[in-house]
Amino acid sequence: MPAYGRQQPIRSGWAQKRWHIHFRSARMNTMTTHREHTVGFLGLGNMGQAIAGRLVAAGYDVVVWNRSPEAADELVAAGARRATDAREALAAQISFSMLADDAAAEAVLSETNLAGGVEGRIHVNMASISAAAADRIQAVAESAGVGYVSCPVLGRPNVAAEGKLNLLVAGAPEHCDAVAPYLAHCGVKQWRFGDTPRQANAVKVAMNFTILHALQAMAESITLVEAHGVDASDFIELMSNSLFGGAVYAGYGSMIAERRYSPPGFRMPLGLKDLGLAEELAAEQSVELPTAPILRDRFERALADPELAELDWSAVAEVTRRR
């Protein structure tokens, strides 16, 4: 069996030296401008911490919450305030969440937690959830008098920490306009996809479905050239510098070529989750996805393999590579 090499960690205790330098300079420039604005942020995994950190660095008064309270420790040390519960974070005029999946999002963004707070609140859900879940959460939010915006993101945690995400936005125009200045600290571009929040979620599902295909395409192509004595890294260098430029082929391609799957930036089970979201979205409109069963087989095999299950989702390529 090949040894799966380790990448450089995405962060060292999350607040790496480079981030601290950026944080100090950003706060000196902005805290007098934004400190009077309280922002809530819920869900502090790798991506949530990175995005919340951008808002803290921008000088906002950020109230943070996570199911596991210790996840907020470094943000609190950097200037955020710890919420006692989810309801406190959601009481802010503008709040954001980055929760793991449909179940987590619906449990936290509940009628009870959204009740109360100031008038005219807006919640921005940045998680990769199903379009159907977005509909349900929107209905709950609106019944509580809260505007709801979907804003799933494109990019890994290190990209989020640099404020270089692509942000997929949908919701009532006045709500999207209101949150745009906050999102400007988190990404390089805000892509608007309609007045209904679920539209942004549909776009994110389709984008991730495309990435799944790219991972499998690279797995097959690398396996093909390796079988004929061609070095995988040379092949990926050609691919990413000629016909297939961009973050997916260059980034994941080199990871696959070099078998650099740990620590995971995006875990294997989340890849299968995203495939399921695409299958559900397709079923809503009776859209056929002929390649979905193949991708499902690859991910199910990877998750059944203890050597692959805990690695980055790009390690799904090894299922094909082990010919």
Coordinates of C-alpha atoms in Angstrom, one line a residue:
M1 CA 0.0 0.0 0.0
P2 CA 1.3 3.5 -0.8
A3 CA 2.0 5.9 2.1
Y4 CA -0.3 8.9 2.1
G5 CA 1.9 11.9 2.7
R6 CA 0.9 14.7 5.0
Q7 CA 0.2 18.2 3.8
Q8 CA 1.4 21.3 5.7
P9 CA -1.3 22.0 8.2
I10 CA -3.9 24.5 7.2
R11 CA -3.2 26.4 10.4
S12 CA -1.1 26.0 13.5
G13 CA -3.6 26.3 16.3
W14 CA -5.7 28.1 13.7
A15 CA -4.3 31.6 14.5
Q16 CA -1.1 31.1 12.5
K17 CA 1.6 33.8 12.5
R18 CA 0.6 35.2 9.1
W19 CA -3.0 35.5 10.2
H20 CA -2.0 37.3 13.4
I21 CA -0.1 39.9 11.4
H22 CA -3.1 40.4 9.1
F23 CA -5.4 40.5 12.1
R24 CA -3.5 43.2 13.9
S25 CA -3.3 45.4 10.8
A26 CA -6.9 44.9 9.9
R27 CA -8.2 45.8 13.4
M28 CA -6.1 48.9 13.5
N29 CA -7.6 50.0 10.3
T30 CA -11.2 49.2 11.0
M31 CA -12.2 48.6 14.6
T32 CA -13.2 52.3 15.1
T33 CA -15.5 52.0 12.1
H34 CA -17.2 48.7 12.8
R35 CA -17.0 48.0 16.6
E36 CA -20.5 49.4 17.2
H37 CA -21.9 46.7 14.9
T38 CA -22.7 43.4 16.6
V39 CA -22.6 40.3 14.4
G40 CA -23.5 36.8 15.5
F41 CA -21.7 33.7 14.2
L42 CA -22.7 30.1 14.8
G43 CA -20.7 27.0 13.8
L44 CA -16.9 27.1 14.4
G45 CA -15.5 24.2 12.5
N46 CA -12.4 24.9 10.3
M47 CA -14.4 27.0 7.8
G48 CA -16.6 28.8 10.4
Q49 CA -13.6 29.8 12.4
A50 CA -11.8 31.2 9.4
I51 CA -14.8 33.3 8.3
A52 CA -15.6 34.5 11.8
G53 CA -12.0 35.4 12.1
R54 CA -12.3 37.7 9.1
L55 CA -15.2 39.5 10.8
V56 CA -13.3 39.9 14.0
A57 CA -10.3 41.2 12.2
A58 CA -12.5 43.7 10.4
G59 CA -13.3 45.2 13.8
Y60 CA -16.9 44.0 14.2
D61 CA -18.2 43.0 17.7
V62 CA -18.6 39.3 16.9
V63 CA -20.7 37.1 19.2
V64 CA -19.7 33.4 18.6
W65 CA -21.4 30.1 19.4
N66 CA -20.5 26.5 18.9
R67 CA -22.0 23.3 20.2
S68 CA -18.5 22.5 21.6
P69 CA -17.7 25.7 23.5
E70 CA -13.9 25.2 23.3
A71 CA -14.0 25.8 19.6
A72 CA -14.6 29.5 20.3
D73 CA -11.6 29.9 22.6
E74 CA -9.1 31.3 20.0
L75 CA -11.7 33.6 18.5
V76 CA -12.5 34.9 22.0
A77 CA -8.8 35.4 22.6
A78 CA -8.7 37.4 19.4
G79 CA -11.5 39.7 20.4
A80 CA -14.8 37.9 19.9
R81 CA -17.4 37.4 22.6
R82 CA -18.7 34.0 23.6
A83 CA -22.5 33.6 23.4
T84 CA -24.1 31.6 26.2
D85 CA -26.4 29.9 23.7
A86 CA -27.4 29.9 20.0
R87 CA -30.3 32.2 20.7
E88 CA -27.9 35.0 21.9
A89 CA -25.8 34.8 18.8
L90 CA -29.0 34.9 16.6
A91 CA -30.3 37.9 18.4
A92 CA -27.8 40.2 16.7
Q93 CA -29.0 42.4 13.9
I94 CA -26.9 40.4 11.4
S95 CA -26.0 36.8 12.1
F96 CA -24.1 34.1 10.1
S97 CA -23.9 30.3 10.4
M98 CA -21.7 27.6 9.0
L99 CA -23.1 24.4 10.3
A100 CA -22.3 20.8 9.1
D101 CA -25.4 19.7 7.3
D102 CA -29.2 19.9 7.0
A103 CA -29.9 18.4 10.4
A104 CA -27.4 20.6 12.3
A105 CA -28.7 23.7 10.5
E106 CA -32.3 23.0 11.2
A107 CA -31.7 22.1 14.8
V108 CA -29.8 25.4 15.5
L109 CA -31.9 27.7 13.3
S110 CA -35.1 26.7 15.0
E111 CA -38.2 28.7 15.8
T112 CA -37.1 28.8 19.5
N113 CA -33.6 30.1 18.8
L114 CA -34.8 32.7 16.2
A115 CA -37.5 34.1 18.4
G116 CA -36.9 37.5 20.0
G117 CA -34.1 39.9 19.2
V118 CA -34.2 43.2 17.5
E119 CA -36.5 44.0 14.6
G120 CA -35.2 43.7 11.0
R121 CA -32.8 41.0 11.8
I122 CA -31.2 39.1 8.9
H123 CA -29.6 35.6 9.1
V124 CA -27.0 34.4 6.5
N125 CA -26.7 30.7 6.2
M126 CA -23.3 29.9 4.7
A127 CA -23.5 26.1 4.9
S128 CA -23.7 23.6 2.1
I129 CA -27.2 22.3 2.7
S130 CA -30.0 21.0 0.5
A131 CA -32.3 23.4 -1.3
A132 CA -35.2 21.7 0.4
A133 CA -33.7 22.5 3.8
A134 CA -33.1 26.1 2.8
D135 CA -36.9 26.3 2.0
R136 CA -37.7 25.0 5.5
I137 CA -35.3 27.3 7.3
Q138 CA -36.4 30.3 5.3
A139 CA -40.0 29.6 6.4
V140 CA -39.0 29.3 10.0
A141 CA -37.0 32.5 9.9
E142 CA -39.7 34.5 8.2
S143 CA -42.2 33.3 10.7
A144 CA -39.9 34.8 13.4
G145 CA -39.6 38.0 11.5
V146 CA -36.0 37.3 10.4
G147 CA -34.8 37.9 6.8
Y148 CA -33.0 34.9 5.4
V149 CA -30.1 34.8 2.9
S150 CA -28.3 31.7 1.5
C151 CA -24.6 32.2 1.0
P152 CA -22.7 28.9 0.5
V153 CA -19.1 29.4 -0.4
L154 CA -16.4 28.1 -2.7
G155 CA -13.0 27.6 -1.2
R156 CA -11.2 25.7 1.5
P157 CA -10.5 26.9 5.0
N158 CA -7.1 28.4 4.1
V159 CA -8.8 30.4 1.3
A160 CA -11.4 31.6 3.8
A161 CA -8.7 32.7 6.2
E162 CA -7.3 35.0 3.5
G163 CA -10.8 36.4 2.6
K164 CA -10.6 35.0 -0.9
L165 CA -13.8 32.9 -1.0
N166 CA -16.3 33.1 -3.8
L167 CA -19.7 33.7 -2.2
L168 CA -22.9 32.4 -3.8
V169 CA -25.7 34.6 -2.7
A170 CA -29.5 34.5 -3.0
G171 CA -32.4 36.1 -1.2
A172 CA -34.5 39.2 -1.2
P173 CA -32.4 42.0 -2.8
E174 CA -32.7 44.3 0.2
H175 CA -31.4 41.6 2.5
C176 CA -28.5 40.7 0.2
D177 CA -27.7 44.4 -0.1
A178 CA -27.7 44.8 3.7
V179 CA -25.2 41.9 4.3
A180 CA -23.0 42.7 1.4
P181 CA -20.6 45.0 3.4
Y182 CA -20.0 42.2 5.9
L183 CA -19.5 39.6 3.2
A184 CA -17.0 41.9 1.5
H185 CA -14.5 40.9 4.3
C186 CA -14.9 37.3 3.5
G187 CA -14.6 36.8 -0.2
V188 CA -13.3 38.2 -3.5
K189 CA -16.7 38.2 -5.2
Q190 CA -20.4 37.9 -4.3
W191 CA -22.2 36.0 -7.0
R192 CA -26.0 36.7 -6.9
F193 CA -28.2 33.9 -8.2
G194 CA -31.8 35.1 -7.5
D195 CA -34.3 36.3 -5.0
T196 CA -35.1 32.9 -3.5
P197 CA -32.5 31.6 -1.1
R198 CA -32.6 28.0 -2.3
Q199 CA -31.2 29.1 -5.7
A200 CA -27.8 29.7 -4.2
N201 CA -27.9 26.3 -2.5
A202 CA -28.8 24.7 -5.9
V203 CA -25.7 26.4 -7.5
K204 CA -23.4 25.2 -4.7
V205 CA -24.7 21.6 -5.0
A206 CA -24.1 21.7 -8.8
M207 CA -20.6 23.1 -8.2
N208 CA -19.7 20.4 -5.8
F209 CA -21.1 17.8 -8.1
T210 CA -18.8 19.1 -10.8
I211 CA -15.8 18.8 -8.4
L212 CA -16.7 15.2 -7.7
H213 CA -16.5 14.5 -11.4
A214 CA -13.2 16.3 -11.6
L215 CA -11.8 14.1 -8.8
Q216 CA -12.9 11.0 -10.6
A217 CA -11.7 12.2 -14.0
M218 CA -8.2 12.9 -12.5
A219 CA -8.2 9.5 -10.8
E220 CA -8.9 7.7 -14.1
S221 CA -6.5 9.8 -16.1
I222 CA -3.6 9.5 -13.6
T223 CA -4.2 5.8 -13.4
L224 CA -4.0 5.6 -17.1
V225 CA -0.8 7.5 -17.6
E226 CA 0.9 5.8 -14.6
A227 CA 0.1 2.4 -16.2
H228 CA 2.4 3.5 -19.0
G229 CA 5.2 4.8 -16.9
V230 CA 4.4 8.5 -16.9
D231 CA 4.9 10.4 -13.6
A232 CA 1.6 11.6 -12.2
S233 CA 3.0 15.0 -11.2
D234 CA 4.3 15.7 -14.7
F235 CA 0.9 14.9 -16.0
I236 CA -0.9 17.2 -13.6
E237 CA 1.6 20.0 -14.3
L238 CA 0.7 19.7 -18.0
M239 CA -3.0 19.5 -17.3
S240 CA -3.2 22.5 -15.0
N241 CA -1.0 24.7 -17.1
S242 CA -2.7 24.0 -20.4
L243 CA -6.3 22.9 -20.9
F244 CA -7.4 22.5 -17.3
G245 CA -6.3 25.5 -15.2
G246 CA -8.0 26.5 -12.0
A247 CA -8.0 25.6 -8.3
V248 CA -9.7 22.2 -8.7
Y249 CA -7.3 20.7 -11.2
A250 CA -4.2 22.4 -10.0
G251 CA -4.9 22.0 -6.2
Y252 CA -6.5 18.6 -6.0
G253 CA -4.5 17.3 -9.0
S254 CA -1.2 17.8 -7.2
M255 CA -2.7 16.3 -4.0
I256 CA -3.7 13.2 -5.9
A257 CA -0.5 12.9 -7.8
E258 CA 1.6 13.2 -4.6
R259 CA -0.9 11.3 -2.4
R260 CA -1.1 14.3 0.0
Y261 CA -4.4 13.6 1.7
S262 CA -3.8 14.4 5.3
P263 CA -4.7 16.4 7.3
P264 CA -8.0 16.6 5.4
G265 CA -9.3 20.0 4.3
F266 CA -12.6 18.5 3.3
R267 CA -13.4 15.1 4.8
M268 CA -14.5 12.0 2.8
P269 CA -18.0 11.7 4.4
L270 CA -18.8 15.2 3.3
G271 CA -18.1 14.2 -0.3
L272 CA -20.7 11.5 -0.1
K273 CA -23.1 14.0 1.6
D274 CA -22.6 16.4 -1.3
L275 CA -23.3 13.7 -3.8
G276 CA -26.5 12.9 -2.0
L277 CA -27.6 16.6 -2.2
A278 CA -27.1 16.5 -5.9
E279 CA -29.2 13.3 -6.2
E280 CA -31.9 14.9 -4.1
L281 CA -31.9 18.1 -6.1
A282 CA -32.1 16.2 -9.4
A283 CA -35.0 14.1 -8.1
E284 CA -37.0 17.2 -7.4
Q285 CA -37.3 17.9 -11.1
S286 CA -36.8 14.4 -12.4
V287 CA -33.4 15.2 -13.8
E288 CA -31.3 12.2 -14.7
L289 CA -27.7 12.0 -13.4
P290 CA -26.2 9.0 -15.2
T291 CA -22.7 9.4 -13.6
A292 CA -24.0 9.6 -10.0
P293 CA -24.1 5.8 -9.3
I294 CA -20.4 5.5 -10.3
L295 CA -19.4 8.4 -8.0
R296 CA -21.5 6.9 -5.2
D297 CA -19.8 3.5 -5.7
R298 CA -16.3 5.2 -5.5
F299 CA -17.2 7.1 -2.3
E300 CA -18.9 4.2 -0.6
R301 CA -15.8 2.1 -1.3
A302 CA -13.5 4.8 0.1
L303 CA -15.5 5.1 3.3
A304 CA -15.5 1.4 3.8
D305 CA -11.7 1.4 3.7
P306 CA -10.2 2.3 7.0
E307 CA -7.0 3.7 5.3
L308 CA -9.1 6.1 3.2
A309 CA -12.1 7.0 5.2
E310 CA -10.5 9.6 7.4
L311 CA -8.5 11.3 4.6
D312 CA -9.3 14.3 2.4
W313 CA -12.2 13.6 -0.1
S314 CA -9.6 13.8 -2.9
A315 CA -8.3 10.4 -1.6
V316 CA -11.3 8.9 -3.3
A317 CA -9.0 8.7 -6.3
E318 CA -7.2 5.9 -4.7
V319 CA -10.2 3.6 -5.2
T320 CA -9.6 3.8 -8.9
R321 CA -5.8 4.0 -8.6
R322 CA -5.7 0.6 -6.9
R323 CA -6.2 -1.3 -10.1

